[in-house]
Amino acid sequence: MTTFSRFRHAIALAGAAAVLTACGGGSSAAGGDGKTIRVELFCSGLAPIAAELALNSGVAAKRGITIKPICVTSGSAATNALIGGSADVFMGDIGHVVLAQKRGVKMKAYGVVNDRFSYLMVARTDPDLATVKDLKGKKVAVTAPGTLSDTELQKAALDAGLDPKKDLTVVSGGAGATMQAELTSGQVVAGMTSQPDTLQLLRTGKFRVLWQQPDYRYVDIVTMADQDWVGEHQDLLKTFLAAMSEASRQAKANPDQATTWMKKQGYQIGDADLKTIVTEALKSVPDSFHADDAVVNSSTDLLVRTGFLTKPVPSTQDIFDDSLLPAK
């Protein structure tokens, strides 16, 4: 089944809400009052740090809105929730926007809040696993098929001269504790992880980083929403975008304060380690959330190369609406 077929299948599932968990309460309690925005994000990692900072810093509350976080484990299901109206915004990667548009869904991205890869590959500390090429014939985990972690895995494999569809056995490993369990139990020899999971695995001494490209320019996290919803809630979305921008700016200026804010996420790591990964994560948050043509093109080119998209791909203007972003 192709990624696009998987996406269409997931969109058709009526039970997508079953994989969505409100952080701190049911999603039915949010939205509909003009002051609350229901935001889907992958809560186990720091990739959506701009949204997490807007919430944890209190900046959003000071601007008069409430962020209702909804933890997700599947980008396709998260997109389905937007279409069905049980969520307002999804902090996901550019691929989800383009796939939705190709299906005819009126979806757009309203700002880039992370423009670097957020996943890397960890593998068992084993002399037989020195490079990505050594994974040939072995089992490797991604969070789920068709996700950014899958895109990155395929790029790593292709760059190493492997055919990811023939040379690797790719399985769904989930995220957070689920992915860590897949790796520590030996069910897979390598897996795509993000922070803080990566740090926790490396601290055991049983794993090492096999592949990473932290400086590769990719539209990793966008603020994604249905255009009809945005048409009715422009002020709410505009305030949310401004809150993320302000909180990110304050965090970059004061990493210690940012670390204090991010402790509210409940990561099971020490303050020093948290400060290290928060400071690193902030480097991926662009000072301006405006879409850059070069970064968008490198992202869609990769999605075509890895088979997640087929040509033609939409232009930057088709994918993004930057009109609600704070002034540069």
Coordinates of C-alpha atoms in Angstrom, one line a residue:
M1 CA 0.0 0.0 0.0
T2 CA 1.4 3.4 -0.9
T3 CA 1.7 6.2 1.5
F4 CA -1.1 8.1 -0.2
S5 CA -3.3 5.0 -0.1
R6 CA -2.5 4.6 3.6
F7 CA -3.4 8.3 4.1
R8 CA -6.7 7.9 2.3
H9 CA -7.5 4.7 4.3
A10 CA -6.7 6.5 7.6
I11 CA -8.8 9.5 6.6
A12 CA -11.8 7.1 6.2
L13 CA -11.4 5.6 9.6
A14 CA -14.2 6.8 11.8
G15 CA -12.3 5.7 14.9
A16 CA -9.4 8.0 14.5
A17 CA -10.3 9.8 17.7
A18 CA -9.3 6.7 19.6
V19 CA -5.6 7.5 19.0
L20 CA -6.0 11.0 20.3
T21 CA -5.4 11.7 23.9
A22 CA -6.1 15.1 25.5
C23 CA -3.3 16.1 27.8
G24 CA -5.1 16.7 31.0
G25 CA -8.6 16.2 29.8
G26 CA -11.0 15.3 27.0
S27 CA -10.9 17.2 23.8
S28 CA -14.7 17.8 23.9
A29 CA -14.0 20.3 26.7
A30 CA -12.1 22.5 24.3
G31 CA -13.0 24.7 21.3
G32 CA -16.1 26.5 20.3
D33 CA -15.8 29.5 22.7
G34 CA -13.6 31.7 20.5
K35 CA -10.9 31.7 23.2
T36 CA -9.7 28.1 23.2
I37 CA -7.7 26.5 20.5
R38 CA -7.3 22.7 20.3
V39 CA -3.8 21.9 19.2
E40 CA -2.6 18.4 18.2
L41 CA 1.0 17.7 18.8
F42 CA 3.4 14.8 19.4
C43 CA 3.8 15.4 23.1
S44 CA 6.6 12.9 23.6
G45 CA 9.2 15.1 21.9
L46 CA 10.5 18.6 21.5
A47 CA 9.8 19.1 17.8
P48 CA 6.7 21.2 18.5
I49 CA 8.5 23.2 21.1
A50 CA 7.1 26.5 19.9
A51 CA 3.6 25.4 20.8
E52 CA 4.8 23.9 24.0
L53 CA 6.5 27.1 25.0
A54 CA 3.5 29.2 24.2
L55 CA 1.5 27.0 26.6
N56 CA 4.0 26.4 29.3
S57 CA 5.3 30.0 29.5
G58 CA 1.9 31.5 30.0
V59 CA 2.3 33.8 27.0
A60 CA -0.8 32.4 25.3
A61 CA -2.9 33.0 28.5
K62 CA -1.6 36.5 28.8
R63 CA -2.8 37.1 25.2
G64 CA -6.2 35.9 26.2
I65 CA -6.4 32.4 24.7
T66 CA -6.3 28.9 26.1
I67 CA -4.2 26.2 24.3
K68 CA -5.8 22.8 24.7
P69 CA -3.1 20.3 23.8
I70 CA -4.1 17.0 22.2
C71 CA -1.4 14.4 22.2
V72 CA -1.3 12.4 18.9
T73 CA 0.7 9.4 17.7
S74 CA -0.4 9.4 14.0
G75 CA -0.2 12.3 11.5
S76 CA -3.0 10.8 9.4
A77 CA -5.3 10.4 12.3
A78 CA -4.5 14.0 13.4
T79 CA -5.3 15.3 9.9
N80 CA -8.6 13.3 10.1
A81 CA -9.4 15.0 13.4
L82 CA -9.0 18.4 11.7
I83 CA -11.3 17.4 8.9
G84 CA -13.8 16.0 11.4
G85 CA -13.8 19.1 13.6
S86 CA -12.5 17.5 16.8
A87 CA -9.3 19.5 16.6
D88 CA -8.4 23.0 15.3
V89 CA -4.7 22.9 14.6
F90 CA -2.1 20.1 14.0
M91 CA 1.6 20.8 14.5
G92 CA 2.7 18.3 11.8
D93 CA 5.2 18.2 8.9
I94 CA 4.7 19.6 5.4
G95 CA 3.9 16.1 4.0
H96 CA 0.6 15.9 5.8
V97 CA -0.6 19.3 4.3
V98 CA 0.4 18.3 0.7
L99 CA -1.2 14.8 1.0
A100 CA -4.4 16.4 2.3
Q101 CA -4.4 18.9 -0.5
K102 CA -3.9 16.2 -3.1
R103 CA -6.9 14.5 -1.8
G104 CA -8.9 17.7 -2.3
V105 CA -9.1 18.7 1.4
K106 CA -9.0 22.5 2.0
M107 CA -5.9 22.4 4.2
K108 CA -3.1 24.9 4.5
A109 CA 0.0 25.6 6.6
Y110 CA 0.1 28.8 8.6
G111 CA 3.7 29.2 9.4
V112 CA 6.9 27.1 9.8
V113 CA 7.9 26.6 13.4
N114 CA 10.6 24.0 12.9
D115 CA 12.8 23.8 9.8
R116 CA 15.2 21.0 10.7
F117 CA 14.9 17.2 11.0
S118 CA 13.7 16.3 14.5
Y119 CA 14.6 12.6 14.3
L120 CA 17.8 10.6 14.2
M121 CA 18.6 6.9 14.1
V122 CA 19.9 5.1 17.1
A123 CA 21.2 1.5 17.0
R124 CA 22.6 -1.1 19.3
T125 CA 26.2 -0.6 20.3
D126 CA 27.5 -3.4 18.1
P127 CA 30.6 -3.6 15.9
D128 CA 28.5 -5.1 13.2
L129 CA 26.4 -1.9 13.0
A130 CA 29.0 0.7 12.0
T131 CA 27.0 2.4 9.3
V132 CA 23.5 2.6 7.8
K133 CA 24.6 0.2 5.1
D134 CA 25.0 -2.5 7.9
L135 CA 21.3 -2.5 8.4
K136 CA 20.6 -4.4 5.2
G137 CA 18.4 -7.4 6.0
K138 CA 17.6 -6.1 9.5
K139 CA 14.5 -4.8 11.3
V140 CA 14.3 -1.1 11.9
A141 CA 11.6 0.9 13.6
V142 CA 9.9 4.2 12.7
T143 CA 7.2 5.8 14.7
A144 CA 4.6 4.9 12.0
P145 CA 4.6 4.4 8.3
G146 CA 4.2 7.6 6.3
T147 CA 5.5 9.8 9.1
L148 CA 8.5 12.2 9.1
S149 CA 10.5 9.5 10.9
D150 CA 9.8 7.2 7.9
T151 CA 10.9 9.9 5.5
E152 CA 14.1 10.4 7.3
L153 CA 14.8 6.6 7.5
Q154 CA 14.3 6.3 3.8
K155 CA 16.6 9.2 3.1
A156 CA 19.3 7.6 5.3
A157 CA 18.9 4.3 3.5
L158 CA 18.9 5.8 0.0
D159 CA 22.0 7.9 0.8
A160 CA 23.7 4.7 1.9
G161 CA 22.9 3.0 -1.3
L162 CA 20.1 0.8 0.1
D163 CA 16.6 0.3 -1.2
P164 CA 14.5 0.9 2.0
K165 CA 11.6 -1.2 0.6
K166 CA 13.7 -4.2 -0.3
D167 CA 16.8 -4.1 2.0
L168 CA 15.1 -3.2 5.3
T169 CA 12.3 -4.6 7.3
V170 CA 10.6 -1.4 8.6
V171 CA 8.1 -1.7 11.5
S172 CA 6.0 0.7 13.4
G173 CA 7.6 1.3 16.8
G174 CA 5.5 4.2 18.1
A175 CA 7.1 7.0 20.1
G176 CA 8.3 7.6 23.7
A177 CA 8.2 4.6 25.9
T178 CA 6.9 2.4 23.2
M179 CA 9.8 3.0 20.9
Q180 CA 12.3 2.7 23.7
A181 CA 10.8 -0.7 24.6
E182 CA 11.1 -1.9 21.0
L183 CA 14.8 -1.0 21.0
T184 CA 15.8 -2.1 24.5
S185 CA 14.0 -5.5 24.1
G186 CA 15.9 -6.2 20.9
Q187 CA 12.8 -6.4 18.7
V188 CA 14.6 -4.0 16.4
V189 CA 18.3 -3.3 15.9
A190 CA 17.8 0.4 15.2
G191 CA 15.0 3.0 15.4
M192 CA 14.2 6.6 14.6
T193 CA 14.0 8.7 17.8
S194 CA 13.7 12.3 18.8
Q195 CA 14.6 14.1 22.0
P196 CA 14.4 13.3 24.9
D197 CA 14.0 9.7 23.9
T198 CA 17.4 9.7 22.2
L199 CA 19.2 11.0 25.2
Q200 CA 17.6 8.5 27.5
L201 CA 18.6 5.6 25.2
L202 CA 22.2 6.9 24.9
R203 CA 22.5 7.2 28.6
T204 CA 22.1 3.4 29.0
G205 CA 25.4 2.9 27.1
K206 CA 23.7 0.2 24.9
F207 CA 23.0 2.5 22.0
R208 CA 24.7 5.0 19.8
V209 CA 23.7 7.5 17.1
L210 CA 24.0 5.7 13.7
W211 CA 22.7 8.5 11.5
Q212 CA 21.7 12.1 11.9
Q213 CA 21.4 15.3 9.8
P214 CA 20.5 18.1 12.2
D215 CA 21.3 20.8 9.7
Y216 CA 19.3 19.4 6.8
R217 CA 16.7 22.1 5.9
Y218 CA 13.2 20.5 6.0
V219 CA 9.8 21.9 6.9
D220 CA 9.5 19.7 10.0
I221 CA 6.6 21.3 11.9
V222 CA 4.0 23.6 10.5
T223 CA 0.8 25.0 12.0
M224 CA -1.7 23.1 9.9
A225 CA -5.5 23.9 9.8
D226 CA -8.6 23.6 7.7
Q227 CA -9.1 26.7 5.6
D228 CA -12.9 26.9 6.5
W229 CA -12.1 26.7 10.2
V230 CA -9.5 29.5 9.8
G231 CA -12.0 31.6 7.9
E232 CA -14.2 31.6 11.0
H233 CA -11.4 31.9 13.6
Q234 CA -8.7 34.2 12.1
D235 CA -8.2 36.2 15.3
L236 CA -7.8 33.0 17.4
L237 CA -5.2 31.5 15.0
K238 CA -3.4 34.8 14.7
T239 CA -3.1 35.1 18.5
F240 CA -1.8 31.6 18.7
L241 CA 0.8 32.2 16.1
A242 CA 1.9 35.4 17.9
A243 CA 2.1 33.6 21.2
M244 CA 4.4 30.9 19.7
S245 CA 6.6 33.6 18.2
E246 CA 6.8 35.6 21.4
A247 CA 7.5 32.6 23.6
S248 CA 10.1 31.2 21.3
R249 CA 11.9 34.6 21.2
Q250 CA 11.9 34.8 25.0
A251 CA 13.2 31.2 25.2
K252 CA 16.1 31.9 22.9
A253 CA 17.1 34.9 24.9
N254 CA 16.9 33.0 28.2
P255 CA 17.6 29.3 28.0
D256 CA 17.3 28.8 31.7
Q257 CA 13.8 30.2 31.7
A258 CA 13.0 28.1 28.7
T259 CA 14.2 25.0 30.6
T260 CA 12.0 25.9 33.5
W261 CA 9.0 26.2 31.2
M262 CA 9.7 22.9 29.5
K263 CA 10.0 21.0 32.8
K264 CA 6.2 21.2 32.7
Q265 CA 6.2 18.6 29.9
G266 CA 7.3 16.0 32.5
Y267 CA 10.3 14.6 30.8
Q268 CA 12.2 12.1 33.0
I269 CA 15.6 13.7 32.6
G270 CA 17.7 16.1 34.7
D271 CA 17.7 19.9 34.4
A272 CA 21.1 20.0 32.8
D273 CA 20.2 17.5 30.1
L274 CA 16.9 19.2 29.6
K275 CA 18.6 22.6 29.1
T276 CA 20.9 21.0 26.6
I277 CA 18.2 19.6 24.4
V278 CA 15.9 22.6 24.8
T279 CA 18.7 24.9 23.7
E280 CA 19.4 22.6 20.7
A281 CA 15.7 22.3 19.8
L282 CA 15.3 26.1 19.7
K283 CA 17.9 26.3 16.9
S284 CA 15.3 24.6 14.7
V285 CA 12.7 27.3 15.4
P286 CA 13.1 30.0 12.7
D287 CA 13.1 33.6 13.9
S288 CA 10.4 34.3 11.3
F289 CA 7.7 31.6 10.8
H290 CA 7.4 32.7 7.1
A291 CA 7.9 29.9 4.6
D292 CA 11.2 30.0 2.7
D293 CA 10.9 28.8 -1.0
A294 CA 14.3 27.0 -0.8
V295 CA 13.4 25.1 2.3
V296 CA 10.0 24.2 1.0
N297 CA 11.5 23.0 -2.3
S298 CA 14.1 20.9 -0.5
S299 CA 11.3 19.3 1.6
T300 CA 9.0 18.5 -1.3
D301 CA 11.9 17.2 -3.4
L302 CA 12.8 14.8 -0.6
L303 CA 9.2 13.6 -0.3
V304 CA 9.2 12.9 -4.0
R305 CA 12.6 11.2 -3.9
T306 CA 11.4 8.9 -1.0
G307 CA 8.1 8.1 -2.8
F308 CA 5.8 9.9 -0.3
L309 CA 4.7 12.3 -2.9
T310 CA 4.3 12.2 -6.7
K311 CA 4.8 15.1 -9.1
P312 CA 3.5 17.7 -9.6
V313 CA 3.8 19.1 -6.1
P314 CA 2.1 22.4 -5.0
S315 CA 4.0 25.6 -4.9
T316 CA 5.0 27.4 -1.6
Q317 CA 2.0 29.7 -2.1
D318 CA -0.4 26.8 -2.6
I319 CA 0.9 25.1 0.6
F320 CA 1.3 28.2 2.9
D321 CA -0.7 31.2 4.0
D322 CA 1.6 33.5 5.8
S323 CA -0.9 36.4 6.1
L324 CA -1.7 35.7 9.8
L325 CA 1.9 35.7 11.0
P326 CA 3.4 38.5 13.1
A327 CA 5.2 41.1 11.1
K328 CA 8.8 40.3 10.3

